């Protein structure tokens, strides 16, 4: 499992890949939270296109990070999902809470709306 | 009913064994030639049951997690057992979104995933002596 990051201003792009289970989620959560603190992140863009396996730990990871930025007025969007990630997000009703965007432009526009 | 084939696997309740358990069961059920979707669904349900044994069953302690996978024709039965703390109220535990560990970012969706991805789910548990989860999936339907 991998996670890689890139920033655009206060927006953090979180790119997940490989297998996201309970074991991997703990390490990814630590690394993501550190990045959010260090780079003074407000909004999150989750990219799950390269995820090859996901169980309900993925729901916990995404919702947990979302709650974290929401406390300070941030937003989160999901940009791209593999069929594995999509099945779990759909089942958990995540898209009712976190918007799914078709492309990066849309994701950026959503995050940059007036607060 | 007699199983056509069966395997048993026991391992210490370490989270790094979750991926091992999925890989082992996948390799075993491959002989039934499941579709990619069926295989993903079984792996995900198994992952939920195994991680529950690790996280909730044994908590900070360690113990053995046992998996028994039986094949009956085109039907796969997966049993996941622990000898951990057990579940006091199974009905409540099975409800979507219920979790006893929200602080660990559990979503409470594990049993729901097992229920949706498998055809049958049975949970037997006793406080103080452990939990047995039995899941059945019929392939090619
Ligand atoms: N093997 C187990 N041993 C003890 N308690 C369990 C076990 N499996 C599940 N539970 C209990 O059932 C609850 C719901 O499980 P689940 O639906 O997987 O959600 P989650 O794991 O996200 O909490 C858990 O929070 C826990 O209290
Ligand atoms: Mg669980």
XYZ file of N, CA and C and ligand atoms in Angstrom:
796
model
N 0.851 -1.213 0.000
C 0.000 0.000 0.000
C 0.861 1.227 0.000
N 0.439 2.201 -0.749
C 1.186 3.435 -0.767
C 0.288 4.634 -0.611
N 0.898 5.692 -0.156
C 0.205 6.971 -0.157
C 1.219 8.008 -0.616
N 0.780 8.887 -1.492
C 1.681 9.971 -1.873
C 0.891 11.275 -1.844
N 1.640 12.341 -1.647
C 0.988 13.635 -1.430
C 1.489 14.683 -2.411
N 0.618 15.638 -2.652
C 1.054 16.848 -3.353
C 0.114 17.958 -2.904
N 0.648 19.164 -2.825
C -0.166 20.280 -2.342
C -0.388 21.312 -3.428
N -1.514 21.986 -3.322
C -1.793 23.179 -4.133
C -2.351 24.189 -3.151
N -1.521 25.096 -2.696
C -1.950 26.026 -1.648
C -2.294 25.251 -0.397
N -3.518 25.465 0.115
C -3.931 24.757 1.331
C -4.621 23.431 1.034
N -4.601 23.038 -0.231
C -5.288 21.801 -0.622
C -4.279 20.656 -0.691
N -4.614 19.556 -0.034
C -3.735 18.379 -0.071
C -4.358 17.296 -0.945
N -3.590 16.857 -1.938
C -4.002 15.712 -2.759
C -3.429 14.453 -2.128
N -4.305 13.509 -1.808
C -3.887 12.254 -1.177
C -4.122 11.130 -2.172
N -3.034 10.570 -2.668
C -3.168 9.509 -3.659
C -2.884 8.161 -3.011
N -3.910 7.320 -2.956
C -3.779 6.005 -2.321
C -3.582 4.947 -3.387
N -2.780 3.928 -3.059
C -2.613 2.838 -4.022
C -2.393 1.513 -3.296
N -2.676 0.422 -3.994
C -2.461 -0.899 -3.409
C -3.614 -1.326 -2.513
N -3.287 -1.994 -1.408
C -4.311 -2.588 -0.545
C -4.525 -1.743 0.705
N -5.737 -1.274 0.892
C -6.055 -0.467 2.072
C -6.889 -1.299 3.042
N -6.192 -1.908 4.002
C -6.896 -2.664 5.039
C -6.577 -2.042 6.400
N -6.985 -2.701 7.466
C -6.774 -2.172 8.815
C -5.297 -1.967 9.117
N -4.466 -2.914 8.686
C -3.019 -2.826 8.949
C -2.409 -1.616 8.251
N -2.702 -1.477 6.967
C -2.135 -0.375 6.192
C -2.705 0.969 6.606
N -3.991 0.962 7.006
C -4.667 2.231 7.322
C -3.975 2.978 8.465
N -3.423 2.233 9.421
C -2.801 2.895 10.579
C -1.603 3.730 10.160
N -0.766 3.165 9.307
C 0.432 3.867 8.838
C 0.056 5.054 7.930
N -0.909 4.823 7.057
C -1.330 5.870 6.129
C -1.970 7.036 6.877
N -2.706 6.695 7.920
C -3.339 7.730 8.733
C -2.275 8.601 9.402
N -1.255 7.952 9.965
C -0.171 8.704 10.622
C 0.513 9.650 9.644
N 0.824 9.123 8.481
C 1.545 9.948 7.499
C 0.680 11.091 6.986
N -0.591 10.810 6.777
C -1.494 11.843 6.270
C -1.700 12.941 7.312
N -1.911 12.528 8.558
C -2.147 13.529 9.610
C -0.921 14.414 9.809
N 0.265 13.813 9.704
C 1.486 14.603 9.839
C 1.561 15.650 8.724
N 1.225 15.206 7.519
C 1.254 16.114 6.368
C 0.257 17.261 6.530
N -0.922 16.930 7.024
C -1.962 17.948 7.220
C -1.470 19.020 8.200
N -0.808 18.580 9.275
C -0.278 19.523 10.278
C 0.847 20.354 9.677
N 1.825 19.666 9.105
C 3.038 20.320 8.615
C 2.753 21.383 7.556
N 1.850 21.063 6.656
C 1.633 21.950 5.508
C 0.424 22.863 5.697
N -0.112 22.867 6.910
C -1.236 23.747 7.218
C -2.378 23.579 6.214
N -2.798 22.335 6.069
C -3.798 21.963 5.067
C -5.215 22.274 5.536
N -6.020 22.742 4.603
C -7.419 23.022 4.915
C -8.358 22.045 4.187
N -8.092 21.822 2.908
C -8.983 20.966 2.110
C -8.274 19.698 1.627
N -9.073 18.657 1.410
C -8.508 17.364 1.009
C -9.114 16.854 -0.298
N -8.255 16.348 -1.149
C -8.724 15.670 -2.365
C -8.201 14.233 -2.316
N -9.130 13.270 -2.209
C -8.735 11.860 -2.143
C -8.739 11.264 -3.550
N -7.617 10.684 -3.944
C -7.556 9.991 -5.226
C -7.370 8.493 -4.961
N -8.396 7.716 -5.275
C -8.396 6.280 -4.932
C -8.379 5.401 -6.183
N -7.947 5.983 -7.277
C -7.984 5.265 -8.548
C -7.096 4.017 -8.553
N -5.977 4.095 -7.826
C -5.005 2.996 -7.839
C -5.203 1.990 -6.703
N -6.325 2.103 -5.995
C -6.579 1.183 -4.884
C -7.012 -0.173 -5.433
N -6.318 -1.234 -5.033
C -6.631 -2.566 -5.545
C -7.429 -3.420 -4.572
N -7.481 -2.972 -3.317
C -8.304 -3.660 -2.327
C -8.679 -2.657 -1.250
N -9.927 -2.701 -0.808
C -10.327 -1.834 0.302
C -11.403 -2.510 1.124
N -11.219 -2.508 2.452
C -12.317 -2.957 3.313
C -12.825 -1.740 4.088
N -13.602 -1.954 5.139
C -14.240 -0.809 5.794
C -13.239 0.101 6.507
N -11.987 -0.323 6.605
C -10.961 0.563 7.158
C -10.793 1.809 6.288
N -11.057 1.658 4.993
C -10.973 2.788 4.069
C -12.007 3.860 4.394
N -13.188 3.413 4.837
C -14.241 4.350 5.230
C -13.779 5.149 6.451
N -13.217 4.418 7.411
C -12.715 5.062 8.630
C -11.631 6.077 8.321
N -10.743 5.720 7.403
C -9.645 6.617 7.042
C -10.170 7.906 6.401
N -11.027 7.760 5.404
C -11.530 8.929 4.678
C -12.393 9.816 5.588
N -13.309 9.181 6.322
C -14.186 9.965 7.200
C -13.400 10.641 8.331
N -12.413 9.945 8.840
C -11.589 10.497 9.926
C -10.830 11.745 9.499
N -10.246 11.695 8.282
C -9.495 12.848 7.769
C -10.456 14.001 7.452
N -11.630 13.636 6.920
C -12.640 14.649 6.596
C -13.062 15.410 7.859
N -13.341 14.663 8.939
C -13.753 15.303 10.198
C -12.679 16.244 10.718
N -11.443 15.825 10.520
C -10.305 16.610 11.001
C -10.246 17.994 10.331
N -10.402 18.035 9.015
C -10.324 19.337 8.348
C -11.632 20.128 8.476
N -12.721 19.400 8.626
C -14.022 20.065 8.737
C -14.070 20.950 9.987
N -13.429 20.486 11.035
C -13.359 21.253 12.289
C -12.806 22.651 12.069
N -11.882 22.783 11.116
C -11.335 24.118 10.860
C -11.899 24.750 9.587
N -13.065 24.262 9.186
C -13.751 24.876 8.046
C -13.331 24.348 6.688
N -12.592 23.226 6.661
C -12.105 22.672 5.399
C -13.137 21.808 4.697
N -12.792 21.437 3.462
C -13.679 20.596 2.660
C -12.925 19.364 2.180
N -13.685 18.379 1.719
C -13.046 17.192 1.152
C -13.830 16.723 -0.060
N -13.102 16.228 -1.053
C -13.745 15.627 -2.225
C -13.021 14.330 -2.584
N -13.751 13.488 -3.280
C -13.144 12.257 -3.784
C -12.978 12.404 -5.295
N -11.741 12.227 -5.731
C -11.429 12.389 -7.151
C -10.910 11.051 -7.658
N -11.729 10.344 -8.380
C -11.273 9.071 -8.937
C -11.343 7.933 -7.947
N -11.980 6.836 -8.352
C -12.020 5.634 -7.518
C -11.880 4.419 -8.421
N -11.201 3.397 -7.924
C -11.210 2.116 -8.610
C -12.546 1.459 -8.277
N -12.871 0.366 -8.973
C -14.143 -0.317 -8.675
C -14.155 -0.844 -7.242
N -12.961 -1.202 -6.720
C -12.854 -1.732 -5.352
C -13.223 -0.670 -4.326
N -12.661 0.520 -4.502
C -12.942 1.607 -3.568
C -14.390 2.068 -3.713
N -14.844 2.134 -4.954
C -16.190 2.627 -5.222
C -17.260 1.767 -4.545
N -17.087 0.449 -4.598
C -18.079 -0.461 -4.018
C -18.235 -0.205 -2.515
N -17.101 0.020 -1.846
C -17.141 0.250 -0.400
C -17.712 1.631 -0.067
N -17.285 2.653 -0.792
C -17.790 4.015 -0.542
C -19.292 4.080 -0.786
N -19.713 3.449 -1.865
C -21.125 3.443 -2.225
C -21.951 2.781 -1.113
N -21.474 1.630 -0.672
C -22.165 0.873 0.374
C -22.310 1.683 1.651
N -21.273 2.446 1.979
C -21.272 3.209 3.226
C -21.971 4.560 3.089
N -22.403 4.883 1.876
C -23.080 6.166 1.675
C -22.151 7.366 1.805
N -20.891 7.166 1.541
C -19.900 8.251 1.683
C -20.173 9.419 0.740
N -20.696 9.093 -0.444
C -20.904 10.169 -1.424
C -22.021 11.137 -1.018
N -22.810 10.744 -0.025
C -23.799 11.683 0.497
C -23.130 12.746 1.378
N -21.930 12.433 1.820
C -21.222 13.332 2.735
C -20.050 14.010 2.018
N -19.325 13.227 1.247
C -18.161 13.753 0.541
C -18.429 13.669 -0.963
N -18.364 14.825 -1.597
C -18.676 14.910 -3.026
C -17.643 14.154 -3.867
N -18.159 13.549 -4.938
C -17.267 12.881 -5.882
C -17.108 13.780 -7.114
N -15.882 14.052 -7.480
C -15.632 14.952 -8.614
C -15.106 14.183 -9.808
N -15.452 14.648 -11.000
C -15.056 13.974 -12.227
C -13.617 14.252 -12.636
N -13.139 15.452 -12.353
C -11.754 15.780 -12.717
C -11.157 16.771 -11.725
N -9.876 17.019 -11.903
C -9.155 17.852 -10.949
C -9.675 19.292 -10.926
N -10.070 19.773 -12.096
C -10.569 21.145 -12.192
C -11.806 21.334 -11.310
N -12.688 20.351 -11.413
C -13.923 20.369 -10.634
C -13.606 20.290 -9.129
N -12.642 19.434 -8.802
C -12.255 19.262 -7.391
C -11.694 20.568 -6.833
N -10.842 21.225 -7.612
C -10.242 22.487 -7.160
C -11.311 23.564 -7.013
N -12.222 23.615 -7.966
C -13.292 24.616 -7.914
C -14.141 24.417 -6.663
N -14.408 23.163 -6.351
C -15.214 22.872 -5.158
C -14.493 23.324 -3.891
N -13.207 23.014 -3.796
C -12.441 23.377 -2.599
C -12.255 24.884 -2.478
N -12.259 25.571 -3.612
C -11.974 27.009 -3.579
C -13.220 27.877 -3.490
N -14.369 27.247 -3.303
C -15.590 28.040 -3.124
C -15.414 28.963 -1.930
N -16.202 30.030 -1.928
C -16.129 30.951 -0.792
C -16.577 30.276 0.486
N -15.917 30.634 1.585
C -16.312 30.036 2.859
C -17.220 30.957 3.644
N -23.396 -32.206 5.336
C -22.868 -32.473 3.993
C -21.340 -32.567 4.020
N -20.819 -33.497 3.255
C -19.363 -33.650 3.143
C -18.789 -32.543 2.252
N -17.709 -31.943 2.715
C -17.053 -30.933 1.883
C -16.235 -31.629 0.802
N -16.155 -31.004 -0.368
C -15.294 -31.528 -1.427
C -13.835 -31.244 -1.138
N -13.638 -30.126 -0.425
C -12.274 -29.743 -0.087
C -12.329 -28.795 1.106
N -11.252 -28.789 1.862
C -11.257 -27.941 3.065
C -9.838 -27.594 3.448
N -9.655 -26.397 3.995
C -8.351 -26.054 4.544
C -8.521 -25.278 5.837
N -7.519 -25.363 6.671
C -7.523 -24.659 7.944
C -6.236 -23.887 8.076
N -6.350 -22.722 8.711
C -5.196 -21.842 8.820
C -5.264 -21.152 10.178
N -4.178 -21.165 10.927
C -4.138 -20.456 12.207
C -2.949 -19.521 12.229
N -3.159 -18.332 12.749
C -2.056 -17.373 12.811
C -2.260 -16.437 13.991
N -1.173 -15.851 14.439
C -1.209 -14.919 15.562
C -1.966 -13.652 15.144
N -2.679 -13.074 16.092
C -3.548 -11.933 15.787
C -2.768 -10.627 15.586
N -1.928 -10.635 14.569
C -1.178 -9.426 14.213
C -1.794 -8.850 12.947
N -1.893 -7.535 12.894
C -2.578 -6.936 11.744
C -1.851 -7.223 10.428
N -0.534 -7.439 10.494
C 0.169 -7.734 9.231
C -0.245 -9.086 8.651
N -0.911 -9.923 9.435
C -1.383 -11.205 8.906
C -2.701 -11.096 8.132
N -3.323 -9.926 8.156
C -4.597 -9.765 7.449
C -4.433 -9.988 5.944
N -3.376 -9.434 5.377
C -3.177 -9.602 3.929
C -2.772 -11.041 3.597
N -2.032 -11.653 4.510
C -1.672 -13.064 4.338
C -2.925 -13.944 4.298
N -3.853 -13.681 5.219
C -5.094 -14.464 5.274
C -5.883 -14.317 3.969
N -5.952 -13.112 3.463
C -6.685 -12.886 2.200
C -6.026 -13.630 1.047
N -4.698 -13.550 0.997
C -3.973 -14.203 -0.100
C -4.136 -15.720 -0.038
N -4.062 -16.283 1.181
C -4.165 -17.740 1.330
C -5.551 -18.231 0.923
N -6.583 -17.546 1.395
C -7.942 -17.969 1.067
C -8.210 -17.779 -0.432
N -7.728 -16.685 -0.997
C -7.894 -16.455 -2.447
C -7.288 -17.596 -3.240
N -6.079 -17.989 -2.849
C -5.390 -19.058 -3.577
C -6.168 -20.364 -3.461
N -6.753 -20.604 -2.281
C -7.491 -21.854 -2.081
C -8.792 -21.885 -2.885
N -9.550 -20.795 -2.869
C -10.843 -20.802 -3.577
C -10.670 -20.666 -5.092
N -9.450 -20.356 -5.538
C -9.195 -20.203 -6.985
C -9.590 -21.455 -7.755
N -9.551 -22.629 -7.109
C -9.902 -23.882 -7.792
C -11.356 -23.906 -8.248
N -12.214 -23.022 -7.669
C -13.606 -22.950 -8.124
C -13.772 -21.921 -9.239
N -12.666 -21.281 -9.604
C -12.675 -20.309 -10.688
C -13.714 -19.197 -10.494
N -13.670 -18.524 -9.356
C -14.647 -17.442 -9.108
C -14.386 -16.268 -10.043
N -15.399 -15.441 -10.279
C -15.177 -14.215 -11.057
C -14.363 -13.249 -10.188
N -13.789 -12.248 -10.840
C -13.015 -11.237 -10.103
C -13.891 -10.600 -9.027
N -15.135 -10.347 -9.374
C -16.046 -9.712 -8.434
C -16.334 -10.620 -7.226
N -16.597 -11.892 -7.513
C -16.854 -12.837 -6.412
C -15.646 -12.942 -5.490
N -14.483 -12.984 -6.087
C -13.258 -13.106 -5.299
C -13.039 -11.859 -4.436
N -13.260 -10.704 -5.036
C -13.107 -9.448 -4.283
C -14.081 -9.408 -3.111
N -15.306 -9.833 -3.356
C -16.312 -9.810 -2.295
C -15.928 -10.751 -1.151
N -15.441 -11.945 -1.498
C -15.033 -12.891 -0.444
C -13.834 -12.358 0.329
N -12.862 -11.791 -0.396
C -11.672 -11.243 0.267
C -12.032 -10.107 1.215
N -12.969 -9.273 0.774
C -13.339 -8.125 1.605
C -14.059 -8.593 2.870
N -15.000 -9.535 2.700
C -15.731 -10.058 3.859
C -14.763 -10.743 4.835
N -13.830 -11.511 4.289
C -12.841 -12.195 5.132
C -11.994 -11.179 5.903
N -11.588 -10.141 5.194
C -10.766 -9.104 5.806
C -11.493 -8.459 6.991
N -12.794 -8.265 6.849
C -13.591 -7.685 7.938
C -13.602 -8.608 9.150
N -13.825 -9.899 8.905
C -13.906 -10.846 10.024
C -12.552 -11.000 10.717
N -11.484 -11.085 9.919
C -10.144 -11.250 10.503
C -9.735 -9.994 11.267
N -9.976 -8.827 10.680
C -9.573 -7.613 11.400
C -10.412 -7.436 12.668
N -11.658 -7.874 12.652
C -12.448 -7.821 13.884
C -11.843 -8.695 14.979
N -11.374 -9.884 14.600
C -10.742 -10.771 15.586
C -9.505 -10.095 16.176
N -8.731 -9.450 15.316
C -7.489 -8.788 15.752
C -7.798 -7.570 16.628
N -8.703 -6.722 16.136
C -8.963 -5.435 16.808
C -9.831 -5.610 18.050
N -10.952 -6.305 17.874
C -11.933 -6.383 18.950
C -11.777 -7.643 19.792
N -11.523 -8.757 19.133
C -11.435 -10.024 19.852
C -10.292 -10.004 20.851
N -9.101 -9.702 20.347
C -7.916 -9.762 21.220
C -7.449 -8.403 21.708
N -7.963 -7.341 21.155
C -7.577 -5.986 21.567
C -6.063 -5.868 21.695
N -5.576 -5.523 22.897
C -4.133 -5.337 23.044
C -3.391 -6.657 23.303
N -4.135 -7.698 23.545
C -3.494 -9.003 23.771
C -3.238 -9.681 22.435
N -2.611 -10.844 22.512
C -2.440 -11.627 21.301
C -3.007 -13.011 21.497
N -3.535 -13.538 20.415
C -4.074 -14.889 20.459
C -4.093 -15.405 19.047
N -4.615 -16.621 18.883
C -4.633 -17.194 17.541
C -5.975 -16.925 16.858
N -5.896 -16.615 15.584
C -7.085 -16.486 14.736
C -7.106 -17.719 13.844
N -8.283 -18.356 13.757
C -8.364 -19.568 12.947
C -9.353 -19.362 11.804
N -8.942 -19.773 10.632
C -9.826 -19.713 9.464
C -10.034 -21.142 8.953
N -11.279 -21.478 8.693
C -11.563 -22.763 8.047
C -12.328 -22.436 6.766
N -11.805 -22.896 5.655
C -12.476 -22.638 4.383
C -12.881 -23.982 3.778
N -14.181 -24.156 3.560
C -14.694 -25.418 3.008
C -15.399 -25.159 1.694
N -15.211 -26.076 0.777
C -15.885 -25.966 -0.521
C -16.901 -27.099 -0.651
N -18.137 -26.713 -0.925
C -19.200 -27.694 -1.160
C -19.709 -27.441 -2.576
N -19.288 -28.176 -3.536
C -19.653 -27.857 -4.917
C -19.190 -26.456 -5.230
N -20.119 -25.605 -5.679
C -19.763 -24.217 -6.008
C -20.031 -23.268 -4.836
N -20.143 -23.835 -3.638
C -20.411 -23.014 -2.456
C -19.167 -22.933 -1.571
N -18.844 -21.715 -1.168
C -17.685 -21.490 -0.303
C -18.181 -21.139 1.094
N -17.649 -21.839 2.091
C -17.957 -21.487 3.476
C -16.670 -21.032 4.155
N -16.742 -19.850 4.761
C -15.593 -19.301 5.473
C -15.941 -19.171 6.947
N -15.115 -19.758 7.797
C -15.310 -19.625 9.238
C -14.099 -18.884 9.799
N -14.351 -17.862 10.592
C -13.259 -17.126 11.242
C -13.521 -17.140 12.742
N -12.556 -17.664 13.483
C -12.744 -17.842 14.927
C -11.655 -17.151 15.734
N -12.047 -16.604 16.877
C -11.052 -16.149 17.845
C -11.487 -16.592 19.231
N -10.532 -16.592 20.139
C -10.865 -16.929 21.525
C -10.680 -15.702 22.402
N -11.181 -14.606 21.870
C -11.010 -13.319 22.543
C -12.157 -12.978 23.482
N -12.456 -11.686 23.573
C -13.390 -11.182 24.588
C -14.845 -11.544 24.319
N -15.177 -11.845 23.059
C -16.567 -12.183 22.755
C -17.440 -10.940 22.600
N -18.657 -11.167 22.145
C -19.589 -10.056 21.910
C -20.780 -10.220 22.840
N -21.070 -9.180 23.584
C -22.160 -9.254 24.552
C -23.522 -9.207 23.848
N -23.672 -8.238 22.959
C -24.952 -8.077 22.277
C -24.736 -8.166 20.761
N -24.953 -9.359 20.222
C -24.648 -9.604 18.804
C -25.552 -8.784 17.889
N -26.815 -8.688 18.269
C -27.773 -7.957 17.437
C -27.349 -6.496 17.269
N -26.934 -5.907 18.366
C -26.474 -4.518 18.342
C -25.180 -4.396 17.529
N -24.271 -5.348 17.737
C -22.971 -5.313 17.038
C -23.157 -5.390 15.526
N -24.169 -6.115 15.088
C -24.375 -6.303 13.647
C -25.030 -5.115 12.969
N -25.548 -4.182 13.749
C -26.210 -3.033 13.133
C -25.216 -2.143 12.372
N -25.624 -1.653 11.188
C -24.756 -0.754 10.434
C -24.369 0.447 11.295
N -23.135 0.847 11.210
C -22.570 2.016 11.891
C -22.303 1.813 13.377
N -22.717 0.667 13.941
C -22.389 0.470 15.359
C -20.929 0.050 15.498
N -20.194 0.777 16.318
C -18.834 0.370 16.655
C -18.562 0.660 18.118
N -17.813 -0.226 18.765
C -17.432 0.028 20.152
C -16.107 0.793 20.223
N -15.503 1.019 19.047
C -14.211 1.715 19.021
C -14.179 2.904 18.058
N -15.083 3.878 18.258
C -15.080 5.028 17.341
C -13.769 5.813 17.414
N -13.104 5.793 18.564
C -11.854 6.557 18.733
C -10.736 5.972 17.867
N -10.893 4.704 17.453
C -9.886 4.110 16.560
C -10.299 4.224 15.101
N -11.281 5.103 14.852
C -11.772 5.319 13.488
C -12.313 4.053 12.849
N -12.959 3.222 13.656
C -13.696 2.113 13.048
C -15.004 2.707 12.544
N -15.531 2.166 11.467
C -16.724 2.760 10.866
C -18.007 2.057 11.288
N -17.882 0.890 11.874
C -19.071 0.143 12.244
C -19.750 -0.524 11.053
N -19.014 -0.641 9.953
C -19.605 -1.208 8.732
C -19.118 -2.624 8.421
N -18.323 -3.201 9.300
C -17.737 -4.518 9.028
C -18.775 -5.614 8.818
N -19.689 -5.760 9.756
C -20.704 -6.811 9.621
C -21.616 -6.538 8.424
N -21.860 -5.254 8.148
C -22.695 -4.904 6.994
C -22.015 -5.338 5.694
N -20.705 -5.108 5.607
C -19.946 -5.542 4.431
C -20.049 -7.062 4.280
N -19.872 -7.796 5.387
C -19.952 -9.265 5.324
C -21.336 -9.698 4.849
N -22.366 -9.032 5.367
C -23.732 -9.395 5.015
C -24.023 -9.137 3.538
N -23.564 -8.008 3.040
C -23.868 -7.637 1.655
C -23.056 -8.462 0.655
N -21.786 -8.733 0.993
C -20.916 -9.420 0.036
C -21.048 -10.943 0.060
N -21.648 -11.488 1.113
C -21.808 -12.938 1.187
C -23.302 -13.260 1.157
N -23.635 -14.533 0.949
C -25.047 -14.906 0.890
C -25.629 -15.210 2.267
N -24.758 -15.605 3.182
C -25.227 -15.932 4.528
C -24.184 -15.508 5.542
N -24.646 -15.065 6.702
C -23.727 -14.679 7.775
C -24.302 -15.136 9.106
N -23.475 -15.861 9.852
C -23.911 -16.289 11.170
C -22.828 -15.911 12.178
N -23.241 -15.330 13.296
C -22.278 -14.929 14.316
C -22.630 -15.640 15.617
N -21.675 -16.397 16.130
C -21.867 -17.069 17.410
C -20.792 -16.542 18.349
N -21.193 -16.077 19.517
C -20.203 -15.477 20.400
C -20.644 -15.588 21.844
N -19.662 -15.660 22.703
C -19.974 -15.675 24.120
C -18.971 -14.791 24.822
N -19.479 -13.942 25.697
C -18.594 -13.024 26.393
C -17.526 -13.804 27.161
N -16.281 -13.465 26.908
C -15.176 -14.095 27.626
C -14.597 -15.322 26.959
N -15.320 -15.889 25.968
C -14.730 -17.097 25.374
C -14.498 -17.028 23.869
N -14.979 -15.994 23.215
C -14.614 -15.830 21.802
C -15.782 -15.732 20.848
N -15.425 -15.645 19.580
C -16.408 -15.380 18.532
C -16.151 -16.274 17.326
N -17.235 -16.771 16.742
C -17.110 -17.511 15.495
C -18.059 -16.910 14.456
N -17.472 -16.501 13.336
C -18.246 -15.924 12.244
C -18.243 -16.931 11.093
N -19.428 -17.297 10.622
C -19.534 -18.228 9.496
C -20.203 -17.515 8.331
N -19.530 -17.552 7.195
C -20.063 -16.862 6.009
C -20.126 -17.847 4.847
N -21.185 -17.733 4.065
C -21.350 -18.637 2.928
C -21.562 -17.822 1.662
N -20.905 -18.254 0.601
C -21.153 -17.631 -0.706
C -21.306 -18.702 -1.773
N -22.374 -18.579 -2.524
C -22.602 -19.500 -3.640
C -22.124 -18.817 -4.912
N -21.229 -19.470 -5.607
C -20.634 -18.868 -6.808
C -21.473 -19.136 -8.045
N -21.280 -18.271 -9.030
C -21.912 -18.463 -10.334
C -23.408 -18.260 -10.328
N -23.885 -17.279 -9.533
C -25.332 -17.059 -9.497
C -25.711 -15.764 -10.194
N -14.373 -10.890 16.923
C -14.963 -9.976 17.724
N -14.750 -10.003 19.068
C -15.327 -9.081 19.880
N -16.132 -8.088 19.443
C -16.393 -8.012 18.120
C -15.820 -8.943 17.188
N -16.263 -8.619 15.954
C -17.054 -7.540 16.097
N -17.155 -7.175 17.389
C -17.966 -6.055 17.926
O -18.925 -5.699 16.942
C -18.796 -4.310 16.606
C -19.158 -4.076 15.157
O -18.219 -4.710 14.276
P -18.038 -4.127 12.812
O -19.367 -4.054 12.145
O -16.974 -4.875 12.138
O -17.572 -2.609 13.054
P -16.149 -2.031 13.520
O -15.129 -3.111 13.412
O -15.920 -0.918 12.562
O -16.319 -1.553 14.937
C -17.374 -3.946 16.973
O -17.221 -2.560 17.219
C -17.145 -4.811 18.226
O -17.691 -4.185 19.360
Mg -14.901 -4.371 11.851
